[in-house]
Amino acid sequence: MKHLLKMLDLSTEEIFSLLNLADQLKYEQKHGIQHHRLKGKTLGMIFQKASTRTRVSFETGMYQLGGYALFLSSNDLQIGRGEPVQDTARVLSRYLDGIMIRTFEQKEVEDLAKYGSIPIINGLTDFCHPCQILADLMTIREFKGSFQGLKMCYVGDGNNMANSLIVGCLKVGMQVSVACPDGYHPDPAVLEFAKEYGDRFLLTSDVMEAAKNADVMITDVWASMGQEGEAKARQEVFAGTYQINRSLMETAKKDAMVLHCLPAHRGEEIAEDVFEAHADEIFEEAENRLHAQKAVLVKLMEK
Ligand code: CP
Ligand code: NVA
């Protein structure tokens, strides 16, 4: 494993190896066991979109691993004024030991990896959010014990979260059902991948059908970063149907857990009472970003 660009690139073995290391690092962190496995290493963090969790968990994670993280806003970098990614990649490769990037186009992340010579980590693109899905899988295993026989249901926009959850959950052996409105389906490349899993994957516009007997219910915002201009039109399509609420939870298993990558829009994709009833799971998920990403950093940057 040289980079973390998208879930599609990871083998099942690589996912489990990352999750096991994440559990170990979480244990060490909780028990005050020092793990300076990246002493003297530097991570550059390029942000072309806003962030709370990704920014803080990567920076803190590098510090806990004995390394250093630099926050690089695209407003300050020459990349924001049009310096080509090929040149940025080759320059930053000479200063840093790794780059985390949050941006719009997946191609930009892939190009950084292509032209640079250091590990690249995708901290969210319009296409996917692999760091989030590793944390989600870690949280599911933590609460449920294993992935064996579990069904994950995603309700909402076929966005970066949907794309990554479909791939990640199928790869670890879960059954996956996704409810999206027509015109808001996951990426065709992801649907092509999911096809190989036969009846372990279902795409429908019917939320009740998708949620039936689910063990894990997941949703995300109706309008992602960069889609602010579409928010009103999307509201009209999604409102009243594509929401995790009490009645949808009754269709899922009694002990179903609920995850949300956050930030959440209460009353839109998730009802306030369901969010609060499952806050322990949702905030453990947010914490697990730290542990899962530290595992990614160690795997990619430890020599
Ligand atoms: N879930 C997530 O990536 O959060 P941020 O946008 O705050 O980083
Ligand atoms: N789909 C959301 C996820 C935020 C973590 C977005 O891209 O804005």
Coordinates of N, CA and C in Angstrom, one line a residue, residues 45-142:
M45 N -0.9 19.1 4.9 CA -2.3 18.9 4.8 C -2.9 20.0 4.0
I46 N -3.3 19.7 2.8 CA -3.9 20.7 1.8 C -5.4 20.7 1.9
F47 N -6.0 21.8 2.2 CA -7.4 21.9 2.3 C -8.0 22.9 1.3
Q48 N -8.8 22.4 0.4 CA -9.5 23.2 -0.6 C -11.0 23.4 -0.2
K49 N -11.3 22.7 0.9 CA -12.7 22.7 1.4 C -12.6 22.8 3.0
A50 N -13.7 23.2 3.6 CA -13.7 23.3 5.1 C -13.5 22.0 5.8
S51 N -13.2 22.0 7.0 CA -13.1 20.7 7.8 C -12.9 21.0 9.3
T52 N -13.6 20.2 10.1 CA -13.3 20.2 11.5 C -12.6 18.9 11.9
R53 N -13.3 17.8 11.7 CA -12.7 16.5 12.1 C -11.4 16.1 11.4
T54 N -11.4 16.2 10.1 CA -10.2 15.8 9.3 C -9.0 16.6 9.7
R55 N -9.2 17.9 9.7 CA -8.1 18.8 10.1 C -7.6 18.5 11.4
V56 N -8.4 18.4 12.4 CA -8.0 18.3 13.8 C -7.4 16.9 14.1
S57 N -8.1 15.9 13.5 CA -7.6 14.5 13.8 C -6.3 14.2 13.1
F58 N -6.1 14.7 11.9 CA -4.8 14.4 11.3 C -3.7 15.2 12.0
E59 N -3.9 16.4 12.4 CA -2.9 17.2 13.0 C -2.5 16.6 14.4
T60 N -3.6 16.3 15.2 CA -3.3 15.6 16.5 C -2.7 14.3 16.3
G61 N -3.2 13.5 15.3 CA -2.6 12.2 15.1 C -1.1 12.2 14.8
M62 N -0.7 13.1 14.0 CA 0.7 13.2 13.7 C 1.5 13.6 14.9
Y63 N 1.0 14.5 15.8 CA 1.6 14.8 17.0 C 1.8 13.6 17.9
Q64 N 0.7 12.9 18.0 CA 0.7 11.7 18.9 C 1.7 10.6 18.4
L65 N 1.9 10.6 17.1 CA 2.9 9.6 16.5 C 4.3 10.2 16.5
G66 N 4.5 11.4 17.1 CA 5.8 11.9 17.3 C 6.3 12.7 16.1
G67 N 5.4 13.0 15.1 CA 5.7 13.7 13.9 C 5.1 15.1 14.0
Y68 N 5.0 15.7 12.8 CA 4.6 17.1 12.7 C 3.6 17.3 11.5
A69 N 2.6 18.1 11.6 CA 1.7 18.3 10.5 C 1.6 19.8 10.2
L70 N 1.6 20.1 8.9 CA 1.5 21.5 8.5 C 0.2 21.7 7.8
F71 N -0.6 22.7 8.2 CA -1.9 23.1 7.6 C -1.6 24.0 6.4
L72 N -2.0 23.5 5.2 CA -1.7 24.3 4.0 C -3.1 24.7 3.4
S73 N -3.4 25.9 3.5 CA -4.7 26.4 2.9 C -4.5 26.7 1.4
S74 N -5.4 26.3 0.6 CA -5.2 26.5 -0.9 C -5.2 28.0 -1.2
N75 N -5.7 28.8 -0.2 CA -5.7 30.3 -0.4 C -4.3 30.8 -0.3
D76 N -3.5 30.1 0.4 CA -2.1 30.5 0.6 C -1.1 29.9 -0.3
L77 N -1.4 28.7 -0.8 CA -0.5 27.9 -1.7 C -0.6 28.5 -3.1
Q78 N 0.4 28.4 -3.8 CA 0.4 28.8 -5.3 C -0.6 27.9 -6.1
I79 N -0.9 26.7 -5.6 CA -1.9 25.9 -6.3 C -3.2 26.6 -6.4
G80 N -3.5 27.5 -5.4 CA -4.8 28.3 -5.5 C -4.7 29.4 -6.6
R81 N -3.5 29.7 -7.1 CA -3.3 30.7 -8.1 C -3.0 30.0 -9.4
G82 N -3.1 28.6 -9.5 CA -3.0 27.9 -10.7 C -1.7 27.2 -11.0
E83 N -0.8 27.1 -10.0 CA 0.4 26.3 -10.2 C 0.0 24.9 -10.4
P84 N 0.5 24.2 -11.4 CA 0.0 22.9 -11.7 C 0.3 21.9 -10.6
V85 N -0.6 20.9 -10.5 CA -0.5 19.9 -9.5 C 0.8 19.1 -9.7
Q86 N 1.2 18.9 -10.9 CA 2.4 18.1 -11.2 C 3.7 18.8 -10.6
D87 N 3.7 20.1 -10.6 CA 4.8 20.8 -10.0 C 4.7 20.9 -8.5
T88 N 3.5 21.1 -8.0 CA 3.3 21.1 -6.5 C 3.7 19.8 -6.0
A89 N 3.3 18.7 -6.6 CA 3.6 17.3 -6.1 C 5.2 17.1 -6.1
R90 N 5.9 17.6 -7.1 CA 7.3 17.3 -7.1 C 8.1 18.2 -6.1
V91 N 7.6 19.4 -5.9 CA 8.2 20.3 -4.9 C 7.9 19.7 -3.5
L92 N 6.7 19.5 -3.2 CA 6.3 19.1 -1.8 C 7.0 17.7 -1.5
S93 N 7.2 16.9 -2.5 CA 7.8 15.6 -2.2 C 9.2 15.7 -1.7
R94 N 9.8 16.9 -2.0 CA 11.2 17.1 -1.5 C 11.3 17.7 -0.1
Y95 N 10.1 18.1 0.4 CA 10.1 18.7 1.8 C 9.5 17.7 2.8
L96 N 8.4 17.1 2.3 CA 7.5 16.3 3.3 C 7.7 14.8 3.2
D97 N 7.1 14.1 4.1 CA 7.1 12.7 4.1 C 5.7 12.1 3.7
G98 N 4.7 13.0 3.6 CA 3.4 12.5 3.2 C 2.5 13.8 3.0
I99 N 1.4 13.6 2.2 CA 0.5 14.7 2.0 C -0.9 14.1 2.2
M100 N -1.7 14.9 2.9 CA -3.2 14.6 3.0 C -3.8 15.8 2.2
I101 N -4.7 15.4 1.4 CA -5.4 16.5 0.6 C -6.9 16.3 0.6
R102 N -7.6 17.4 0.8 CA -9.1 17.5 0.7 C -9.4 18.5 -0.4
T103 N -10.0 18.0 -1.5 CA -10.3 18.8 -2.6 C -11.6 18.4 -3.3
F104 N -11.8 18.9 -4.5 CA -13.0 18.6 -5.3 C -12.8 17.4 -6.2
E105 N -11.9 17.5 -7.2 CA -11.8 16.4 -8.2 C -10.9 15.3 -7.7
Q106 N -11.3 14.1 -7.9 CA -10.5 12.9 -7.6 C -9.2 12.9 -8.4
K107 N -9.3 13.4 -9.6 CA -8.1 13.5 -10.5 C -6.9 14.2 -9.8
E108 N -7.2 15.3 -9.1 CA -6.2 16.0 -8.5 C -5.4 15.2 -7.5
V109 N -6.1 14.4 -6.7 CA -5.5 13.5 -5.7 C -4.7 12.4 -6.4
E110 N -5.2 11.9 -7.5 CA -4.5 10.8 -8.3 C -3.3 11.4 -8.9
D111 N -3.4 12.7 -9.4 CA -2.2 13.3 -10.0 C -1.1 13.6 -9.0
L112 N -1.5 14.0 -7.8 CA -0.5 14.2 -6.8 C 0.3 12.9 -6.6
A113 N -0.4 11.8 -6.5 CA 0.2 10.5 -6.3 C 1.1 10.1 -7.5
K114 N 0.6 10.5 -8.7 CA 1.3 10.1 -10.0 C 2.6 10.9 -10.1
Y115 N 2.6 12.2 -9.8 CA 3.8 13.0 -10.0 C 4.7 13.2 -8.8
G116 N 4.1 13.0 -7.6 CA 5.0 13.1 -6.4 C 5.7 11.8 -6.1
S117 N 6.5 11.8 -5.1 CA 7.2 10.5 -4.7 C 7.0 10.2 -3.3
I118 N 6.0 10.7 -2.7 CA 5.6 10.4 -1.2 C 4.2 10.0 -1.1
P119 N 3.8 9.3 0.0 CA 2.4 8.8 0.1 C 1.4 10.0 0.1
I120 N 0.3 9.7 -0.6 CA -0.8 10.7 -0.7 C -2.0 10.1 0.0
I121 N -2.7 10.9 0.8 CA -3.9 10.4 1.5 C -5.1 11.3 1.1
N122 N -6.1 10.7 0.7 CA -7.3 11.4 0.3 C -8.2 11.8 1.5
G123 N -8.2 13.0 1.8 CA -9.0 13.5 3.0 C -10.4 14.0 2.6
L124 N -10.9 13.5 1.5 CA -12.2 13.8 0.9 C -12.1 14.5 -0.5
T125 N -12.8 13.8 -1.4 CA -13.0 14.5 -2.7 C -14.5 14.4 -3.0
D126 N -14.9 14.9 -4.2 CA -16.3 14.8 -4.5 C -16.7 13.3 -4.8
F127 N -15.7 12.5 -5.1 CA -15.9 11.1 -5.4 C -15.9 10.2 -4.2
C128 N -15.0 10.5 -3.2 CA -15.0 9.5 -2.1 C -14.4 10.1 -0.8
H129 N -14.5 9.3 0.3 CA -14.0 9.8 1.6 C -13.5 8.5 2.3
P130 N -12.3 8.0 1.8 CA -11.9 6.7 2.4 C -11.5 6.8 3.9
C131 N -11.0 7.9 4.4 CA -10.6 8.0 5.8 C -11.8 7.8 6.7
Q132 N -12.9 8.4 6.2 CA -14.2 8.3 7.0 C -14.7 6.9 7.0
I133 N -14.6 6.2 5.9 CA -15.1 4.8 5.8 C -14.3 3.9 6.7
L134 N -13.0 4.1 6.8 CA -12.2 3.3 7.7 C -12.6 3.5 9.1
A135 N -12.9 4.7 9.5 CA -13.4 5.0 10.8 C -14.8 4.4 11.1
D136 N -15.6 4.4 10.0 CA -16.9 3.8 10.1 C -16.9 2.3 10.3
L137 N -16.0 1.7 9.6 CA -15.8 0.2 9.7 C -15.3 -0.1 11.1
M138 N -14.3 0.7 11.5 CA -13.8 0.4 12.9 C -14.9 0.5 13.9
T139 N -15.7 1.5 13.8 CA -16.8 1.7 14.8 C -17.8 0.6 14.7
I140 N -18.2 0.1 13.5 CA -19.1 -1.0 13.3 C -18.6 -2.2 14.0
R141 N -17.3 -2.5 13.8 CA -16.7 -3.7 14.4 C -16.6 -3.6 15.9
E142 N -16.4 -2.4 16.4 CA -16.3 -2.1 17.8 C -17.6 -2.4 18.5

